[in-house]
mmCIF file with all atom_site columns, C-alpha atoms and ligand atoms in Angstrom:
data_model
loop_
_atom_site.group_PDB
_atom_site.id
_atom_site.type_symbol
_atom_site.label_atom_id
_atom_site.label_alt_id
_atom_site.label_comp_id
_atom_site.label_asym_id
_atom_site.label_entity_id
_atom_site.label_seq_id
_atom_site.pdbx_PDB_ins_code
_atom_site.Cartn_x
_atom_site.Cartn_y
_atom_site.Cartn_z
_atom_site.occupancy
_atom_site.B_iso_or_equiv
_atom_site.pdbx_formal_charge
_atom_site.auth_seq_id
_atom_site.auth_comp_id
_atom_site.auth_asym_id
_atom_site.auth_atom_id
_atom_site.pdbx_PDB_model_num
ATOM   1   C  CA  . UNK K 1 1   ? 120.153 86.168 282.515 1.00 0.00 ? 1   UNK K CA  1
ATOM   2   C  CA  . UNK K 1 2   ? 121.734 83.207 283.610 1.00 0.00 ? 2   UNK K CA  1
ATOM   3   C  CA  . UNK K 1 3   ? 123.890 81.060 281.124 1.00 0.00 ? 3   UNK K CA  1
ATOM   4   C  CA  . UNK K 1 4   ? 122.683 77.897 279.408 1.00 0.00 ? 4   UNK K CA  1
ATOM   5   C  CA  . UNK K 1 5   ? 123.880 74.425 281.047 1.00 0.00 ? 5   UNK K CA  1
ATOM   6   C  CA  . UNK K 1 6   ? 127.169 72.774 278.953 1.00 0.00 ? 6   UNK K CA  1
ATOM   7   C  CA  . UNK K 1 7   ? 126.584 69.328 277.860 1.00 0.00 ? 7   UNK K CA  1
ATOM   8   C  CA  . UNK K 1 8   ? 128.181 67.706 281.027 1.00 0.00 ? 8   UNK K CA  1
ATOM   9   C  CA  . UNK K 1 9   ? 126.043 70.023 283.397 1.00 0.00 ? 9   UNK K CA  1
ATOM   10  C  CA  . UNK K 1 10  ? 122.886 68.446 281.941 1.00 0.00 ? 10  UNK K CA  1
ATOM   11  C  CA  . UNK K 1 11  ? 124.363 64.984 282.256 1.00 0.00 ? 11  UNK K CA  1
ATOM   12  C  CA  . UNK K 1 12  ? 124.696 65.546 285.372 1.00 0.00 ? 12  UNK K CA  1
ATOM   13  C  CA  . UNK K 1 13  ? 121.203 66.331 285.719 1.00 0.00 ? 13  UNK K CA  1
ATOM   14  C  CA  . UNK K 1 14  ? 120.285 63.247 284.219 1.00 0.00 ? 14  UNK K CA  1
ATOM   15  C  CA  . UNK K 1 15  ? 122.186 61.368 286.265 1.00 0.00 ? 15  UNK K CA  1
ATOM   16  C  CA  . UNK K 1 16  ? 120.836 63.163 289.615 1.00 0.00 ? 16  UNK K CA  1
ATOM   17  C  CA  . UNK K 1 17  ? 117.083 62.903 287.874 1.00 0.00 ? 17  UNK K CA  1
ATOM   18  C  CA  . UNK K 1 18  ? 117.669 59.159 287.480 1.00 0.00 ? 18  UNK K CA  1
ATOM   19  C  CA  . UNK K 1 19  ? 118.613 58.671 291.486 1.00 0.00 ? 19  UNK K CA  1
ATOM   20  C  CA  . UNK K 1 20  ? 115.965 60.691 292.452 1.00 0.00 ? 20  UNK K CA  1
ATOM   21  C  CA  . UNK K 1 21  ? 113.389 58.947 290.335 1.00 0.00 ? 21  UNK K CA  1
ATOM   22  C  CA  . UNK K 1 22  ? 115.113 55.358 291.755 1.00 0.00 ? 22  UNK K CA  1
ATOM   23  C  CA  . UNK K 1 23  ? 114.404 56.429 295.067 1.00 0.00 ? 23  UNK K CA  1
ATOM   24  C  CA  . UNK K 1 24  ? 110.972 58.010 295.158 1.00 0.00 ? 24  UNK K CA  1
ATOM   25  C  CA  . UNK K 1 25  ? 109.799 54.636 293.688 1.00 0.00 ? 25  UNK K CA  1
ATOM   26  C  CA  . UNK K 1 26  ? 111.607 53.107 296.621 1.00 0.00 ? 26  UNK K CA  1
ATOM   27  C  CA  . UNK K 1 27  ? 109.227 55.090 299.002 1.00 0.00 ? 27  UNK K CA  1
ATOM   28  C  CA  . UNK K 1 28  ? 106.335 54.868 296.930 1.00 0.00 ? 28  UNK K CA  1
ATOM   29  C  CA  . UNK K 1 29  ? 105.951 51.114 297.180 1.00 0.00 ? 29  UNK K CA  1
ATOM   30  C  CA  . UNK K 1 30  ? 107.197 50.485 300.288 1.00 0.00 ? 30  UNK K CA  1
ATOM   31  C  CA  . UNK K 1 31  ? 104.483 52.882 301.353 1.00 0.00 ? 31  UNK K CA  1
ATOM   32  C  CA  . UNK K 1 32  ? 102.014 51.422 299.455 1.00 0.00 ? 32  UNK K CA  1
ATOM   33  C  CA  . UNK K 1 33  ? 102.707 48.493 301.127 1.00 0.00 ? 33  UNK K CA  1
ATOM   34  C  CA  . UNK K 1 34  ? 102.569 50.020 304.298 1.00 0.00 ? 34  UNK K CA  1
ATOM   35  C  CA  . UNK K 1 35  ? 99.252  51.917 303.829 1.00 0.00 ? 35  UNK K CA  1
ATOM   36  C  CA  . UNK K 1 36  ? 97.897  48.489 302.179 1.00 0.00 ? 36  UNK K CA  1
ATOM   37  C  CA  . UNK K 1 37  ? 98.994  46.249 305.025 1.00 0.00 ? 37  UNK K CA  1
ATOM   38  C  CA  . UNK K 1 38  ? 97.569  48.643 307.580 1.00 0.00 ? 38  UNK K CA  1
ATOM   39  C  CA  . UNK K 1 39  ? 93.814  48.498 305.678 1.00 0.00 ? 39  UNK K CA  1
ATOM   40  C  CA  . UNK K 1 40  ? 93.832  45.076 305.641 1.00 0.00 ? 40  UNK K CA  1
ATOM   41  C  CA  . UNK K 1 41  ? 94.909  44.215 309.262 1.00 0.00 ? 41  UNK K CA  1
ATOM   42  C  CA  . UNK K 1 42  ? 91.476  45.096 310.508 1.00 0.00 ? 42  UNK K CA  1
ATOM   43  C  CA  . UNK K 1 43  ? 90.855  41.597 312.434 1.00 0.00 ? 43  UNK K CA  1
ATOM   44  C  CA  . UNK K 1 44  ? 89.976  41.698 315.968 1.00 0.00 ? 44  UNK K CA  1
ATOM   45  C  CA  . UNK K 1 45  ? 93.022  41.110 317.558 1.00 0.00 ? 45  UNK K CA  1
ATOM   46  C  CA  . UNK K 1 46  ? 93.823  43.993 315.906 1.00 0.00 ? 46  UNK K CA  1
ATOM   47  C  CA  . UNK K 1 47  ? 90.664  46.071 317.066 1.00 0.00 ? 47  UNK K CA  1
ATOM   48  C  CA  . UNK K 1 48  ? 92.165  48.996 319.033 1.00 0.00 ? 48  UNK K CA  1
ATOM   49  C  CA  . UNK K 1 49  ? 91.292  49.591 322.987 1.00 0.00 ? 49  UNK K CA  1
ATOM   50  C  CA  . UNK K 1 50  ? 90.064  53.030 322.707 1.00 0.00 ? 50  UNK K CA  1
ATOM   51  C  CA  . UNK K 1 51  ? 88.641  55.473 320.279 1.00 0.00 ? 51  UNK K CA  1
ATOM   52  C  CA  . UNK K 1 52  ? 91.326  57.663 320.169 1.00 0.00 ? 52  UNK K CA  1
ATOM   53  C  CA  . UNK K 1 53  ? 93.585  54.900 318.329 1.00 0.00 ? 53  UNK K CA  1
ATOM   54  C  CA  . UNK K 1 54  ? 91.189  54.370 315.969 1.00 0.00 ? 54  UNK K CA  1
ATOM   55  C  CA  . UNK K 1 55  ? 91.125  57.854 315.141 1.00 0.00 ? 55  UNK K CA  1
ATOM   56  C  CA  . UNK K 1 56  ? 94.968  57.842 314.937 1.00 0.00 ? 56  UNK K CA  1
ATOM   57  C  CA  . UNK K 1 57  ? 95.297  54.885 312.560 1.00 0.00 ? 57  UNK K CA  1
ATOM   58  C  CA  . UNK K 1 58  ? 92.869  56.251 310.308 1.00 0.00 ? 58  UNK K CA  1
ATOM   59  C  CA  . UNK K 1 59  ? 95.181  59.712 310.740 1.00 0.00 ? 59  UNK K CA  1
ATOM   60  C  CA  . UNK K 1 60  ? 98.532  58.339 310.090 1.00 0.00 ? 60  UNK K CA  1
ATOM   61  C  CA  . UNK K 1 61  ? 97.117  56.137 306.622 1.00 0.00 ? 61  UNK K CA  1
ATOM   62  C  CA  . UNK K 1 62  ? 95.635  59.777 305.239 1.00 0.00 ? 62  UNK K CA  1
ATOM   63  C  CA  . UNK K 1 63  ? 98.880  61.073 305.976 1.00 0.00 ? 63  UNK K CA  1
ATOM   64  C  CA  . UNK K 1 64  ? 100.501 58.149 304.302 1.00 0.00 ? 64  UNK K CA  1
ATOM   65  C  CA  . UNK K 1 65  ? 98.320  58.562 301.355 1.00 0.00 ? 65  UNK K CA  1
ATOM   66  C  CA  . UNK K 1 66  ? 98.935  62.042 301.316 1.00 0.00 ? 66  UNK K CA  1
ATOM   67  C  CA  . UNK K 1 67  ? 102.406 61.378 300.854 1.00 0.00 ? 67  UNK K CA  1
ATOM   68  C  CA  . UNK K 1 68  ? 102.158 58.959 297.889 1.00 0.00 ? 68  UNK K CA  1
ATOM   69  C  CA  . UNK K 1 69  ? 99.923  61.640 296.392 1.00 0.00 ? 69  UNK K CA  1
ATOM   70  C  CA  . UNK K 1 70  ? 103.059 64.531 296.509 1.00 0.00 ? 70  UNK K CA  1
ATOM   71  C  CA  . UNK K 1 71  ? 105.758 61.804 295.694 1.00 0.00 ? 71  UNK K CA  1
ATOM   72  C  CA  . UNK K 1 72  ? 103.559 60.721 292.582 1.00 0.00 ? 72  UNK K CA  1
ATOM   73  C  CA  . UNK K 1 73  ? 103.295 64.087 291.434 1.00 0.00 ? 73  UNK K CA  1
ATOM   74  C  CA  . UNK K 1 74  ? 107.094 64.266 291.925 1.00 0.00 ? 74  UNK K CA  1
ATOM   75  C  CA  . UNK K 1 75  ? 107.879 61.576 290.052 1.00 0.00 ? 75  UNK K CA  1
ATOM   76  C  CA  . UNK K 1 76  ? 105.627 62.619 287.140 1.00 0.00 ? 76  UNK K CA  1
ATOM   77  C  CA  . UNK K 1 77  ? 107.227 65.739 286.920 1.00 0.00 ? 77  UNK K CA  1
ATOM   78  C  CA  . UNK K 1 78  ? 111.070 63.708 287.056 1.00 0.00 ? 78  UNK K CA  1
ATOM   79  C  CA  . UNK K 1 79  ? 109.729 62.148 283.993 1.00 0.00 ? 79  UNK K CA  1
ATOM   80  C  CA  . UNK K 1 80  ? 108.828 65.412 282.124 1.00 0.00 ? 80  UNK K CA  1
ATOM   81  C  CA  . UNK K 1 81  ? 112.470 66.843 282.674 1.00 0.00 ? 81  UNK K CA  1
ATOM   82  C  CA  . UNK K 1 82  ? 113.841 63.415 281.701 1.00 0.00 ? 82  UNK K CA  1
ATOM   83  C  CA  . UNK K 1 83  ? 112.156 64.390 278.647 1.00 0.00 ? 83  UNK K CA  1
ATOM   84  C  CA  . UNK K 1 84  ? 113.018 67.905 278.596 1.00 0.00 ? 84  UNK K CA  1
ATOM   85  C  CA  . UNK K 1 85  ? 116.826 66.490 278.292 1.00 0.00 ? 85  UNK K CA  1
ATOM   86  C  CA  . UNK K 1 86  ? 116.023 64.362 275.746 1.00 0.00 ? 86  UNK K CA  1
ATOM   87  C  CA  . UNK K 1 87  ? 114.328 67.072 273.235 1.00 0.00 ? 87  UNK K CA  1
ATOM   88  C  CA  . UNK K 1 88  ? 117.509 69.365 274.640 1.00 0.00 ? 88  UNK K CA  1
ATOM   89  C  CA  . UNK K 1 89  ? 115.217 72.091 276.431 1.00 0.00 ? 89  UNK K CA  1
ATOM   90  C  CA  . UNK K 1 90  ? 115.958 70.877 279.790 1.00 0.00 ? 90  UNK K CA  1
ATOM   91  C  CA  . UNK K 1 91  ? 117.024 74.009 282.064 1.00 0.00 ? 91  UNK K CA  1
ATOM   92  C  CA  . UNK K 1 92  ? 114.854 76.287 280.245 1.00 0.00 ? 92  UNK K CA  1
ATOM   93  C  CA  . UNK K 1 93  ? 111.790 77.896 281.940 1.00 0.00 ? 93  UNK K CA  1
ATOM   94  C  CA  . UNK K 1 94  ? 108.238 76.270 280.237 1.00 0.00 ? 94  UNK K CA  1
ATOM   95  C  CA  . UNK K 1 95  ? 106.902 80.103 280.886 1.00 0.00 ? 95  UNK K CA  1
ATOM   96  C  CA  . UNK K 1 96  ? 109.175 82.614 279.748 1.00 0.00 ? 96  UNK K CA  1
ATOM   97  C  CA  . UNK K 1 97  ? 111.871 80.291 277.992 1.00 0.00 ? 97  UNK K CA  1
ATOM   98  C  CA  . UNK K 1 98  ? 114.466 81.775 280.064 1.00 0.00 ? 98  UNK K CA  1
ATOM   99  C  CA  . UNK K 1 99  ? 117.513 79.797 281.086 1.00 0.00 ? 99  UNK K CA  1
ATOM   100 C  CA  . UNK K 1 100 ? 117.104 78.790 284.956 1.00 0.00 ? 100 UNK K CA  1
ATOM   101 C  CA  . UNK K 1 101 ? 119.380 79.350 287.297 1.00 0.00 ? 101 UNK K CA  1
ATOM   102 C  CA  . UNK K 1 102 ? 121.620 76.342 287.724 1.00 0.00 ? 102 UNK K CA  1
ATOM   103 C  CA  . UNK K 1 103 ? 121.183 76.586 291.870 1.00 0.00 ? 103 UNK K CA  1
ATOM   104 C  CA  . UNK K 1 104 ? 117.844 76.554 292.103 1.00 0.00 ? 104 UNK K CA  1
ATOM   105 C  CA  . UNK K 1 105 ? 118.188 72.987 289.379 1.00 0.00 ? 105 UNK K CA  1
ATOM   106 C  CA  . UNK K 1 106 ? 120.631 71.632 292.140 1.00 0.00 ? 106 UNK K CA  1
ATOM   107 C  CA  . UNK K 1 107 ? 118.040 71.946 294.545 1.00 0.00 ? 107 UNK K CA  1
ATOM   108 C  CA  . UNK K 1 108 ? 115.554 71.118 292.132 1.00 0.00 ? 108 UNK K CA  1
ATOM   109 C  CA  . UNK K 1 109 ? 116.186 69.268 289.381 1.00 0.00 ? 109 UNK K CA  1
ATOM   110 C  CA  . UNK K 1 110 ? 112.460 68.416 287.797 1.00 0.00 ? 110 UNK K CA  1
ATOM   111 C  CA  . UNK K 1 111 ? 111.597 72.229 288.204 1.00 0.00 ? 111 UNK K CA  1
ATOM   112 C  CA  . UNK K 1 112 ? 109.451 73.583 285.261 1.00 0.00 ? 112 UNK K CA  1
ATOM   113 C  CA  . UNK K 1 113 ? 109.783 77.509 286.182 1.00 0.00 ? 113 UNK K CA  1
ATOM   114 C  CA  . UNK K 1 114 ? 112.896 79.748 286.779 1.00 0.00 ? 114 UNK K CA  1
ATOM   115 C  CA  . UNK K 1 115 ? 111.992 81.461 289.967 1.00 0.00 ? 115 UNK K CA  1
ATOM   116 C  CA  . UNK K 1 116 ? 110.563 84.882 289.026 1.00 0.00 ? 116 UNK K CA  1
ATOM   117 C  CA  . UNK K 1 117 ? 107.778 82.563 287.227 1.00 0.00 ? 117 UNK K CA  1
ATOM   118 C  CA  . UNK K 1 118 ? 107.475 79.823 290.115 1.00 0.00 ? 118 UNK K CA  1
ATOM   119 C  CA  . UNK K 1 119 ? 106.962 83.361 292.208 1.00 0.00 ? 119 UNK K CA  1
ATOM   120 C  CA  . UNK K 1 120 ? 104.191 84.866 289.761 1.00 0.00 ? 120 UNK K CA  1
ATOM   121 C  CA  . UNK K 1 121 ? 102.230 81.291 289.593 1.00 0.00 ? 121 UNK K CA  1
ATOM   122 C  CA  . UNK K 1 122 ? 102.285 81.008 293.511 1.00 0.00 ? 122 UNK K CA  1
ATOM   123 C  CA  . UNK K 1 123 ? 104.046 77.130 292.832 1.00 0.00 ? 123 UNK K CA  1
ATOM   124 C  CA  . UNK K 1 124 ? 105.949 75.201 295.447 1.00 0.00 ? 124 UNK K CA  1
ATOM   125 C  CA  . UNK K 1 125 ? 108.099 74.227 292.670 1.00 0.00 ? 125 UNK K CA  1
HETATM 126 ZN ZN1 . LIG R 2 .   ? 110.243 81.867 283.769 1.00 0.00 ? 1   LIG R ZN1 1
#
């Protein structure tokens, strides 16, 4: 069983939560932007030569949306462990209770399951 995070370990956390949050919503509206601009630059000097660039553009915004979609999720899960620190059971599993293991927080920090659970629920996380 691994041991429970000291004060300054989960402050650390905190802090690492907090940049990570800062950034995602960096990327998240700069490519909303993007995704936005590129809907709404349909005029017909814009009209692509062939077919096959159409079918690209309309490839690459999907994409784009499809990476809002994960960084969204992301950041709603940032916010849960933000307030998993606050009611002090940050670094706990939401399964089994147990303690997680502090280097699978460093690699990720908003992670709800220690990884025998993340393993039995088939998450990503
Ligand atoms: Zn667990």
């Amino acid at each position: 069983m691994a041991a429970s995070l000291k004060p300054e370990e989960i402050e650390s956390f905190r802090r690492l939560l907090g940049s990570l949050d800062d950034r995602l919503r960096g990327n998240v509206d700069r490519m909303t932007e993007e995704a936005l601009r590129g809907e709404n630059s349909t005029n017909l000097s814009n009209v692509p030569l062939h077919m096959a660039d159409v079918g690209t553009e309309n490839y690459d915004q999907e994409f784009t949306l499809g990476l809002i979609e994960n960084e969204q999720e992301t950041l709603k899960q940032i916010g849960e462990a933000m307030g998993r620190i606050r009611d002090g059971s940050y670094g706990r599993c939401v399964e089994c209770e147990q303690p997680i293991a502090k280097a699978r927080l460093e690699a990720l920090p908003y992670t709800r399951y220690c990884i025998e659970c993340a393993r039995k629920l088939e998450t990503r996380e």
